[in-house]
Coordinates of C-alpha atoms (C1' of nucleotides) in Angstrom, one line a residue:
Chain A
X16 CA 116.7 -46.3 -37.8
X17 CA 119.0 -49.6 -37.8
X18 CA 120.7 -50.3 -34.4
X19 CA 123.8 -49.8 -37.3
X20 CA 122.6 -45.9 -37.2
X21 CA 121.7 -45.4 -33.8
X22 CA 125.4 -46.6 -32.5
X23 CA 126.8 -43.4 -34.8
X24 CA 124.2 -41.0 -33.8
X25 CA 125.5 -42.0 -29.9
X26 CA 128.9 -42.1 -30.6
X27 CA 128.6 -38.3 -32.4
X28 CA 126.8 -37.7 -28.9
X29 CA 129.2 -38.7 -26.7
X30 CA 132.1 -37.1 -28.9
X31 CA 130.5 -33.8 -28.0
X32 CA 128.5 -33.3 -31.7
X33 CA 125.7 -31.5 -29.6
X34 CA 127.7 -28.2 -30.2
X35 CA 131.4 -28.9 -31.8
X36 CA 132.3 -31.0 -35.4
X37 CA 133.5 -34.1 -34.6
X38 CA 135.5 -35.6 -36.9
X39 CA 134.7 -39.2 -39.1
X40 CA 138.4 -40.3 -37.8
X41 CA 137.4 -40.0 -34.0
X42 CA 133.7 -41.5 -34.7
X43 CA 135.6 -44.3 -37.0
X44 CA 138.4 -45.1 -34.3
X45 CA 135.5 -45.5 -31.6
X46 CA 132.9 -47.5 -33.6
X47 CA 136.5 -49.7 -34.8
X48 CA 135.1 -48.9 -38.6
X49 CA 137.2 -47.6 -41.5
X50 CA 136.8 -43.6 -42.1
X51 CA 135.9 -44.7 -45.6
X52 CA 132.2 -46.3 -44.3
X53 CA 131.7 -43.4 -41.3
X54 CA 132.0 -40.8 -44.6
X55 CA 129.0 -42.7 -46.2
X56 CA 127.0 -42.9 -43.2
X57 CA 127.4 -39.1 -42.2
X58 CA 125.5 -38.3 -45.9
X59 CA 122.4 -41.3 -44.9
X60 CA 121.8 -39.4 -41.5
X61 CA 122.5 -36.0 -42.9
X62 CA 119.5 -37.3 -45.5
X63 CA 117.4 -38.6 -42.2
X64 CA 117.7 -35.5 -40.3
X65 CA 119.9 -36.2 -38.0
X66 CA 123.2 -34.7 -38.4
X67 CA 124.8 -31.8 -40.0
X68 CA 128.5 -32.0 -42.3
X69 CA 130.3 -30.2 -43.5
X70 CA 132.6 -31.8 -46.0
X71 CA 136.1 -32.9 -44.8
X72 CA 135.0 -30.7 -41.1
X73 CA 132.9 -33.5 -39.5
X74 CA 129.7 -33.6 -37.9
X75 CA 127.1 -32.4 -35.5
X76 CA 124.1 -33.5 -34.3
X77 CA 121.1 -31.9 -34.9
X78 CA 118.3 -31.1 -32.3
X79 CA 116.5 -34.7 -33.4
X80 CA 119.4 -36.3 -33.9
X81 CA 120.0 -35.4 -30.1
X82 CA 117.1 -35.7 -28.8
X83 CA 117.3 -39.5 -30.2
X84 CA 120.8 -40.2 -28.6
X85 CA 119.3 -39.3 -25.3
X86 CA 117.0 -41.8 -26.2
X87 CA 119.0 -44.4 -26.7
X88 CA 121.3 -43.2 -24.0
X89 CA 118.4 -43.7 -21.3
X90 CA 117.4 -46.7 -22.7
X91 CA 121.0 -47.9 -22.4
X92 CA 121.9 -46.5 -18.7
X93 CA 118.5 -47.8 -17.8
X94 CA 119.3 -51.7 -18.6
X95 CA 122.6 -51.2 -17.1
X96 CA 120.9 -50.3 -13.5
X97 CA 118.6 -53.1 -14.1
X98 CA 121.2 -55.4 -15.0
X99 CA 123.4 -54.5 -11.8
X100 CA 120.6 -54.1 -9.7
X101 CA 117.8 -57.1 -10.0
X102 CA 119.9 -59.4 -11.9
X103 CA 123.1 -58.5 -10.0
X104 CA 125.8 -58.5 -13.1
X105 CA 128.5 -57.2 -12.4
X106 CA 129.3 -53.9 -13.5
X107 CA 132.5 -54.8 -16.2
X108 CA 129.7 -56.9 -17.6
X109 CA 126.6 -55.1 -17.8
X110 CA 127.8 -52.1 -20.6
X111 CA 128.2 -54.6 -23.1
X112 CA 125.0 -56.6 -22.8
X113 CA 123.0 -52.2 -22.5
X114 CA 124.9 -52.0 -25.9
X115 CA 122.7 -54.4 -27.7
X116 CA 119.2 -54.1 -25.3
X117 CA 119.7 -50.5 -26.2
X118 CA 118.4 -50.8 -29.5
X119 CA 115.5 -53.4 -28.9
X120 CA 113.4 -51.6 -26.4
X121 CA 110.5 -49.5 -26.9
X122 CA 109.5 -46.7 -25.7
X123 CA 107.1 -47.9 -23.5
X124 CA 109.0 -50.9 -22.4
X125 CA 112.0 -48.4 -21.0
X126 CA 109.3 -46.2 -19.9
X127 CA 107.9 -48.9 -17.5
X128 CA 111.6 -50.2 -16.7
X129 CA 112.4 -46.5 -15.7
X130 CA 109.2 -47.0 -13.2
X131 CA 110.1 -50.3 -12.3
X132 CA 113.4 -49.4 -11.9
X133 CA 111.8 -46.3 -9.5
X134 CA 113.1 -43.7 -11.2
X135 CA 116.7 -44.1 -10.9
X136 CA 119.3 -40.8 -11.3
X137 CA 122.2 -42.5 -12.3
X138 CA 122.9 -45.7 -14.0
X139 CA 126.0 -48.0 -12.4
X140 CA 129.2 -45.9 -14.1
X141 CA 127.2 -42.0 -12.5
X142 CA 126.0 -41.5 -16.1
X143 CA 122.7 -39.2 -15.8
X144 CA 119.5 -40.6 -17.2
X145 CA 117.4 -37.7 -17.1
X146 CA 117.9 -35.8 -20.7
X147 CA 118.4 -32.2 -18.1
X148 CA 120.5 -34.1 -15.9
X149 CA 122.5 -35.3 -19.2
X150 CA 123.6 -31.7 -19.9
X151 CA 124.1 -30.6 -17.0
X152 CA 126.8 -33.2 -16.5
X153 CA 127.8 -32.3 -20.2
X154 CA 128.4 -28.7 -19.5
X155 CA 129.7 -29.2 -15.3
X156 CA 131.7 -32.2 -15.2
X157 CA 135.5 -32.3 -16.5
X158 CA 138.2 -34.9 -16.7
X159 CA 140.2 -35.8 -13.7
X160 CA 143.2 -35.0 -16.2
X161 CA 141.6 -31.8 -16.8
X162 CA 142.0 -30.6 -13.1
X163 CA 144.6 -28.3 -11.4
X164 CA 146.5 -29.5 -8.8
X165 CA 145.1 -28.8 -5.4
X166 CA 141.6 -28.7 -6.4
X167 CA 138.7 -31.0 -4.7
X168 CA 137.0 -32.5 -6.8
X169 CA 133.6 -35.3 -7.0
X170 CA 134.0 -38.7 -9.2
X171 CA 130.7 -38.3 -11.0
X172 CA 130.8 -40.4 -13.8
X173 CA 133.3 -43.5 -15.5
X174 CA 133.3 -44.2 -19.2
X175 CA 133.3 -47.7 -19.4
X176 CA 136.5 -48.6 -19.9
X177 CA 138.1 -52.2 -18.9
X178 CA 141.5 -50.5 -17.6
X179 CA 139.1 -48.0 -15.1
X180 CA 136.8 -50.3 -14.3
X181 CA 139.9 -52.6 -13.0
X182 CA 141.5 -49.9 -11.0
X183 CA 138.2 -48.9 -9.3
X184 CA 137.5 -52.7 -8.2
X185 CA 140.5 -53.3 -7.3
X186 CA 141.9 -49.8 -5.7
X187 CA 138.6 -49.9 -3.6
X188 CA 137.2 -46.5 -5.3
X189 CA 133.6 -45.6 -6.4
X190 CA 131.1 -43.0 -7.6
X191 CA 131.1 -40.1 -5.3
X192 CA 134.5 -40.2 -3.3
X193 CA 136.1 -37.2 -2.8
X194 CA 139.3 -36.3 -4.1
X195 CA 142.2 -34.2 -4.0
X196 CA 144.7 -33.5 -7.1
X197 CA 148.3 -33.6 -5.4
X198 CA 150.4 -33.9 -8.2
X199 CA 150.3 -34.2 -12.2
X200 CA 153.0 -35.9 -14.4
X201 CA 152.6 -36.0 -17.5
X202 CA 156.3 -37.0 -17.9
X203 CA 155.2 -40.2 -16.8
X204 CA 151.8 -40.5 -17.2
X205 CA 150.9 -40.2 -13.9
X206 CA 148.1 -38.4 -11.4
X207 CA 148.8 -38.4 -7.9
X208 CA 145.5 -38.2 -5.9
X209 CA 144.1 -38.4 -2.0
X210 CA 140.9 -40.1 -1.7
X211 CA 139.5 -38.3 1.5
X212 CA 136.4 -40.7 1.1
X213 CA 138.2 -43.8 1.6
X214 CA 141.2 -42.1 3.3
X215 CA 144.2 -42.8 0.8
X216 CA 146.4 -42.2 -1.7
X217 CA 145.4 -43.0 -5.0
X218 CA 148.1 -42.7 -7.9
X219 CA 146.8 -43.2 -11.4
X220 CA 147.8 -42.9 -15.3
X221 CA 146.9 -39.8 -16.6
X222 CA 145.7 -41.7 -20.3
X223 CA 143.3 -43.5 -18.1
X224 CA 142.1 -40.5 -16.0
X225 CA 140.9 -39.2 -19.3
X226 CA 137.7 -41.3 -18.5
X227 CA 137.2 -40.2 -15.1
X228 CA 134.6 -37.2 -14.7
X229 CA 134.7 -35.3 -12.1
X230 CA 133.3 -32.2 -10.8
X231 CA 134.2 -29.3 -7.9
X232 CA 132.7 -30.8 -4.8
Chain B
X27 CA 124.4 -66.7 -35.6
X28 CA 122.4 -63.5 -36.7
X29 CA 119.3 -62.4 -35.3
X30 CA 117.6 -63.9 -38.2
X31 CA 119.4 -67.0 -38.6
X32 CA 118.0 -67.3 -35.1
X33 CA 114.5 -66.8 -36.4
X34 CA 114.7 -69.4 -39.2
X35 CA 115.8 -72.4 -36.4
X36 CA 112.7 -71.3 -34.2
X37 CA 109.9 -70.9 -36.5
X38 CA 111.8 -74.5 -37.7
X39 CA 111.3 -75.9 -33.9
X40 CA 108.1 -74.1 -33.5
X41 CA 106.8 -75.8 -37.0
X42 CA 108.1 -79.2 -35.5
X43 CA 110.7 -79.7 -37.4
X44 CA 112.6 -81.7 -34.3
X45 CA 110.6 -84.9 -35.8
X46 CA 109.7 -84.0 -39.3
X47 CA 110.7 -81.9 -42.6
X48 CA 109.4 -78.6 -42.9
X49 CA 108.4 -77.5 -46.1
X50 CA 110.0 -74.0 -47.1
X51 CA 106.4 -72.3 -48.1
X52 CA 105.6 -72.8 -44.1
X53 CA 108.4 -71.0 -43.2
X54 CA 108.5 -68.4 -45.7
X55 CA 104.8 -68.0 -44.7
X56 CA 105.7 -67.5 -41.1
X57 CA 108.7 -65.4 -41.4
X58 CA 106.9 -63.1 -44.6
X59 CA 110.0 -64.5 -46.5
X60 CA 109.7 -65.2 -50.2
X61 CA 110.7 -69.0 -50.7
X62 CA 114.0 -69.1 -52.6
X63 CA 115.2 -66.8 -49.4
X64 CA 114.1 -69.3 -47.5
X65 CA 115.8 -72.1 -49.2
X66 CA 118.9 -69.9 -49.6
X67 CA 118.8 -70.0 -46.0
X68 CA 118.4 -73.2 -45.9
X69 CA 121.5 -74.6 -47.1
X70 CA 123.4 -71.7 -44.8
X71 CA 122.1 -73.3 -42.5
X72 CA 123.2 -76.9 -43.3
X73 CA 126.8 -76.2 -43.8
X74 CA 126.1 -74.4 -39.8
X75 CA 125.1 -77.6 -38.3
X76 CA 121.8 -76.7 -37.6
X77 CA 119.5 -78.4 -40.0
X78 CA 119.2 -81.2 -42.4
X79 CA 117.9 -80.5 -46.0
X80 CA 116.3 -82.8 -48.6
X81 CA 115.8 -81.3 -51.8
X82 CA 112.4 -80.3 -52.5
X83 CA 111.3 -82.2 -49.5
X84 CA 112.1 -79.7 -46.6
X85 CA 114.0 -79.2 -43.5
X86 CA 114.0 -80.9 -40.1
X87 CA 116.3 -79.9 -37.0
X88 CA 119.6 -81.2 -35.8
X89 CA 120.2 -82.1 -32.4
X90 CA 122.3 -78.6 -32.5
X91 CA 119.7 -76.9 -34.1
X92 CA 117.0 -78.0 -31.9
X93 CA 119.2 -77.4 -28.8
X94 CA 119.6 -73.6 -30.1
X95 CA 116.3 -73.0 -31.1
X96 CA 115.1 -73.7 -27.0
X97 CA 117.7 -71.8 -25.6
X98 CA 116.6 -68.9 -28.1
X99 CA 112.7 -69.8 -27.0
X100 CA 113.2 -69.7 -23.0
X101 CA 114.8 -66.5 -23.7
X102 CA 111.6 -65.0 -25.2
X103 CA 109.5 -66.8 -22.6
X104 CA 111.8 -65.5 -19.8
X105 CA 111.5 -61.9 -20.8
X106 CA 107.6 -62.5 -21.2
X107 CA 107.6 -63.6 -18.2
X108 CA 109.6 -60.2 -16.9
X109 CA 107.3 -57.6 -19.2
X110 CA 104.1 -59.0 -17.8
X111 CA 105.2 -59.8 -13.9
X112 CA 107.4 -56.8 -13.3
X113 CA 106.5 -53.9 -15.9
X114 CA 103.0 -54.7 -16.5
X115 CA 103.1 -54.8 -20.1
X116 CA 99.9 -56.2 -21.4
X117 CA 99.7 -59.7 -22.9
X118 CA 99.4 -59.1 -26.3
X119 CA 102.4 -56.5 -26.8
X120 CA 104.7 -58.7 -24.8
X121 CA 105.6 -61.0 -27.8
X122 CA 106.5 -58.4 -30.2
X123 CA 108.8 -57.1 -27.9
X124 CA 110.4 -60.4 -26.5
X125 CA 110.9 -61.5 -30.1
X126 CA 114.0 -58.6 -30.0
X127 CA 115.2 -59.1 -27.1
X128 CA 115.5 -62.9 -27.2
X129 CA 118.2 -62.0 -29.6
X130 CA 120.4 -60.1 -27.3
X131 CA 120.6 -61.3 -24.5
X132 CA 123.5 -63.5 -23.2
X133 CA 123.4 -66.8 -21.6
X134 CA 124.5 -65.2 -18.1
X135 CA 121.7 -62.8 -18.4
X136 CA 118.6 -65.4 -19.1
X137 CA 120.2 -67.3 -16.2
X138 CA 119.9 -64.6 -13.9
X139 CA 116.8 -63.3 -15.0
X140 CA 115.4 -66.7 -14.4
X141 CA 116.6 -66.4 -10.8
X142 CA 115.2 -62.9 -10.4
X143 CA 111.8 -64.0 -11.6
X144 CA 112.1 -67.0 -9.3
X145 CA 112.1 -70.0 -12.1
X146 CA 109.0 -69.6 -13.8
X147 CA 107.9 -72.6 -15.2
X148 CA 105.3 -70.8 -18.3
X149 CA 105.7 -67.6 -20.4
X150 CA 102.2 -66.2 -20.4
X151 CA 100.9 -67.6 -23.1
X152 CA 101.8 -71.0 -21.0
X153 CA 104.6 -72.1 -23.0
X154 CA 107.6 -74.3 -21.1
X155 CA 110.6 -72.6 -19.9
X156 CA 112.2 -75.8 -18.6
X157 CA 113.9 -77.6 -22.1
X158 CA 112.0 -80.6 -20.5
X159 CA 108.5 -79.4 -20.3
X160 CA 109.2 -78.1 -23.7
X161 CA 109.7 -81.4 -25.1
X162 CA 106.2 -82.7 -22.7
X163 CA 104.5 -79.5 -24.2
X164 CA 105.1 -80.8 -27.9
X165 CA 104.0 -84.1 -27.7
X166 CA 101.3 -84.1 -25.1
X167 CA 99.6 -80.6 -26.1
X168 CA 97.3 -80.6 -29.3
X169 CA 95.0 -78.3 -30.7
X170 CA 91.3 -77.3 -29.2
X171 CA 90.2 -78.2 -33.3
X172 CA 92.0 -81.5 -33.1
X173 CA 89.9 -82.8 -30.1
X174 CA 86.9 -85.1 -30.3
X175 CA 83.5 -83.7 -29.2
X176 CA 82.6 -84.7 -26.1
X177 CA 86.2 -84.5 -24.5
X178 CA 87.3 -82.6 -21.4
X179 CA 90.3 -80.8 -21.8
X180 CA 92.5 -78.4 -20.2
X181 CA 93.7 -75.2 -22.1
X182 CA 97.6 -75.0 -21.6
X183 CA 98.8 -72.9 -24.2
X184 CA 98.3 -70.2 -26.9
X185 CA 99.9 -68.8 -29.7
X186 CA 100.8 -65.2 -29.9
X187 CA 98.2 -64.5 -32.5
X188 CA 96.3 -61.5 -32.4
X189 CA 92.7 -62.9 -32.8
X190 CA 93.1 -65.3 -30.1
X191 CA 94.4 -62.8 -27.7
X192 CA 91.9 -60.4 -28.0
X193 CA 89.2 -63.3 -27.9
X194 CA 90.5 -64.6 -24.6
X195 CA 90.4 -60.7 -23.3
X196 CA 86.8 -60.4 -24.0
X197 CA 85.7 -63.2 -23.3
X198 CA 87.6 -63.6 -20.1
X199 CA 89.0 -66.8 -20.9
X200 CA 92.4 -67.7 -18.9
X201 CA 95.2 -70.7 -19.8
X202 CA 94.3 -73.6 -17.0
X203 CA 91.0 -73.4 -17.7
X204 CA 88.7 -76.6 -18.1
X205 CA 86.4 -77.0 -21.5
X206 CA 84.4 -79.4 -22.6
X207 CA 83.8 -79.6 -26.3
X208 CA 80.3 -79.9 -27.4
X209 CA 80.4 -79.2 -30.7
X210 CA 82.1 -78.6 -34.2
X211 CA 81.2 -77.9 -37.5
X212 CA 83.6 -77.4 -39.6
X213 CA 80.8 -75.8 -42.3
X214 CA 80.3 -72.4 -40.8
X215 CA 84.0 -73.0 -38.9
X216 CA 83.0 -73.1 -35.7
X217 CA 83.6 -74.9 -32.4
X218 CA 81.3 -74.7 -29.4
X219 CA 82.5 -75.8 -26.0
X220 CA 81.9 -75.5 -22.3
X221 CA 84.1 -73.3 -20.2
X222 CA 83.4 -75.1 -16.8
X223 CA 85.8 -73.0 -14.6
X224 CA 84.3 -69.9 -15.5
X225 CA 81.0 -71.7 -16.5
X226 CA 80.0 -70.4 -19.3
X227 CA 79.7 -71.6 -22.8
X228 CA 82.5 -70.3 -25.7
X229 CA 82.2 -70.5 -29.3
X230 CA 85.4 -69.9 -31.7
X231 CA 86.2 -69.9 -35.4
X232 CA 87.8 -73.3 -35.9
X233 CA 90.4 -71.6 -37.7
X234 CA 91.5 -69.7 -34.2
X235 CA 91.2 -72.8 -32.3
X236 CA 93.9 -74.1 -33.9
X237 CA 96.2 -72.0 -31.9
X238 CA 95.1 -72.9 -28.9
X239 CA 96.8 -75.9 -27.5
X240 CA 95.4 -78.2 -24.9
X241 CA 95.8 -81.5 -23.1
X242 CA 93.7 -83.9 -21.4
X243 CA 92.0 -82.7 -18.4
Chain C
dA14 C1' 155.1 -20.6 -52.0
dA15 C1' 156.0 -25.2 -52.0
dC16 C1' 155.8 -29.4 -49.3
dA17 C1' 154.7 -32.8 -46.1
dT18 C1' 151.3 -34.8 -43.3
dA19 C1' 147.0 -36.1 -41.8
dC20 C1' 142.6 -36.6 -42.8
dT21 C1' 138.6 -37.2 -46.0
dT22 C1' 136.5 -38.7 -50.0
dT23 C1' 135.9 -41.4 -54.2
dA24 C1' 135.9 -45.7 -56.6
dG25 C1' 135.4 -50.3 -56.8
dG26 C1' 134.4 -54.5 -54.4
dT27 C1' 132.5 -57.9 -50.6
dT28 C1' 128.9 -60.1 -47.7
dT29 C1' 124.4 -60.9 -45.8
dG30 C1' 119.8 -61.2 -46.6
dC31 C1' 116.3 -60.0 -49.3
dC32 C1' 113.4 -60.1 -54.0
dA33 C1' 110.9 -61.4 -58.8
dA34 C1' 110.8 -64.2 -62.8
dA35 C1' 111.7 -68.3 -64.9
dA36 C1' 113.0 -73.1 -64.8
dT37 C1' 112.7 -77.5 -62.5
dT38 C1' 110.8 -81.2 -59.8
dA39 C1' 107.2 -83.8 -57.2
dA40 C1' 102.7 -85.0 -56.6
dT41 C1' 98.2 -85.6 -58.3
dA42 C1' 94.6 -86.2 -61.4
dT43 C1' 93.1 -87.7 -65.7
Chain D
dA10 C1' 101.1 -92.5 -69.3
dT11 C1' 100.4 -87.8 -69.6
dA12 C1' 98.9 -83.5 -68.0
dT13 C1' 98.1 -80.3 -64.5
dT14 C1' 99.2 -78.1 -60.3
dA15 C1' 102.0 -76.7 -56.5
dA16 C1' 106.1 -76.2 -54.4
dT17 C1' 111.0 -75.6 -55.0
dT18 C1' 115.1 -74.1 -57.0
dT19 C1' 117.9 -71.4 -60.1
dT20 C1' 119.1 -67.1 -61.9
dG21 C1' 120.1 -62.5 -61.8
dG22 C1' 119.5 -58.2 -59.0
dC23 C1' 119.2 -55.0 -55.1
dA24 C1' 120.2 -52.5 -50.6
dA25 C1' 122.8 -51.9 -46.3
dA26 C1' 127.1 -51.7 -44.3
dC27 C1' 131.3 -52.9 -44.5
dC28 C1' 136.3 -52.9 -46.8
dT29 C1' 141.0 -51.4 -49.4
dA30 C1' 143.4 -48.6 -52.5
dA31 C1' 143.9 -44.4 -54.6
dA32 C1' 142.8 -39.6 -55.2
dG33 C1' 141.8 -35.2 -53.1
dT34 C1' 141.9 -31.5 -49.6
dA35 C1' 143.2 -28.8 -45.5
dT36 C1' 146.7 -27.4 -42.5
dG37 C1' 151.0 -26.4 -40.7
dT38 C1' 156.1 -26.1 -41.7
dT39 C1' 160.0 -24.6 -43.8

DNA sequence: AACATACTTTAGGTTTGCCAAAATTAATAT
DNA sequence: ATATTAATTTTGGCAAACCTAAAGTATGTT
């Protein structure tokens, strides 16, 4: 598989294509392609196994086609700990440079890295890197702008995204804090948290809560 | 520059084509490249900066181009360096491996990784790291077949070829190590020498010794 | 039921990097 | 000087992945 591939097979994995149809708009928007080229690629991994589509419905992932996102996923969260770890990048950095060593690495390369590495859980943003541990947080963990007011809830994981990645270095938050949802707006856009880890108040756009995953600590 | 645009200015600096033309059968030979790719490349490569053509007489490096193609090189030799120290990757799988990574890897990340491995000064096959040593490497280092019988000399480097690295495996022969040529007959293509660090005598195929590099002891 | 909208697909075209076959050039031998 | 040989270049083509424009389909609205 081209590194060209592999990118759709982990976007269709991280749109959810392990159980729903994801559509080529939403895989298209993501990979910044035209709908046009994700239609033709859907019918070349449809040929190599990978993915099932059903015409103008979208597609799903087969069980190879994710097993081999979790693959590349690993690999991927694995160079990010490295990378934040033993080279000491920092962590707005290190997603883009996992992007490409993702697709480079063999199997036994990540395997010893993974050792190396002494078997690290997470990688920097609290995405899982064990393939049980992946679904787990698939099936457990929700969207900060998913939560009802008054629940408690544990930042798990951050997609990396440069707006959340900004308000976490700057507004002093991390992986693990504990939160309580005080107040939703969606009038305008806003999410009115209390950090009882770092003891504050923590206000934030709903659009970009979207990326925050939480679960009910 | 592509991945393979980056592989046509190293095999160029690796074929010495800082002082003199390359011809394009070399390089097709080395990349498994039919020629009129390579001399479609060539002319790419031109109009780039990176190379100066004469028709039907071959290429040579710019100063760009020869700048580019060791940056690209102490990125493989850096990662060597990290697959052997830190994974424990064997030798002779490292270079296949490097030769992808070398590709994607940012300038920030070779820097660091340099610190992290604490400035190596030799991949493992004892090529240069420093840009310096590279340029002491090329013109001080020849091969074991060019050297007079008789001579002392000190083994500094190898080619990633997979003959050599299995001989030096079995035969338990090490870069740093002193030999002192005895004989060579280019008849039945062989060269016998005297390994006096691990005293014992070696005999290789001519043809191998070729890429072998060493300087005088 | 007809229409508007939004998405998907088809059709035709581009770029990059590769190839084989044939023509050309350079170098060498006669 | 000519002929042979070896390398290079030209020519025409192919595959992967991308694109735009136009046609087709699904869905929800009136």
């Amino acid at each position: 598989m081209s590194a060209t591939q592999e990118d759709y097979i982990k976007v269709l994995f991280e749109l959810g294509g392990k159980s729903r149809n994801v559509s080529n708009k939403s895989v298209a928007e993501r990979l910044e392609l035209s709908p046009p080229t994700v239609t033709e690629m859907m019918n070349i991994l449809v040929t190599a196994g990978y993915v099932e589509y059903v015409k103008y419905k979208g597609a799903s992932l087969t069980d190879s086609g994710t097993r081999y996102a979790k693959h590349i996923i690993r690999k991927h969260r694995l160079w990010e700990v490295f990378l934040v770890e033993k080279l000491g990048i920092s962590i707005d950095a290190v997603h883009r440079e996992a992007e490409l060593l993702e697709h480079v690495t063999g199997d036994d390369v990540a395997d010893k890295l993974e050792v190396f590495l002494d078997y690290p859980k997470f990688c920097p943003h609290g995405g899982a890197i064990d393939f049980d541990e992946m679904d787990r947080q698939e099936t457990e963990l929700k969207t900060l702008s998913e939560v009802e007011v008054g629940r408690t809830v544990k930042i798990s994981r951050i997609i990396d995204e440069e707006k959340l990645l900004m308000f976490f270095k700057t507004q002093k938050c991390d992986i693990g804090d504990i939160l309580v949802v005080e107040d939703v707006d969606e009038q305008i856009d806003l999410i009115t948290t209390y950090n009882k880890t770092k003891d504050q108040r923590l206000q934030l756009s709903l659009s970009i809560s979207k990326y925050l995953f939480v679960e009910t600590a």
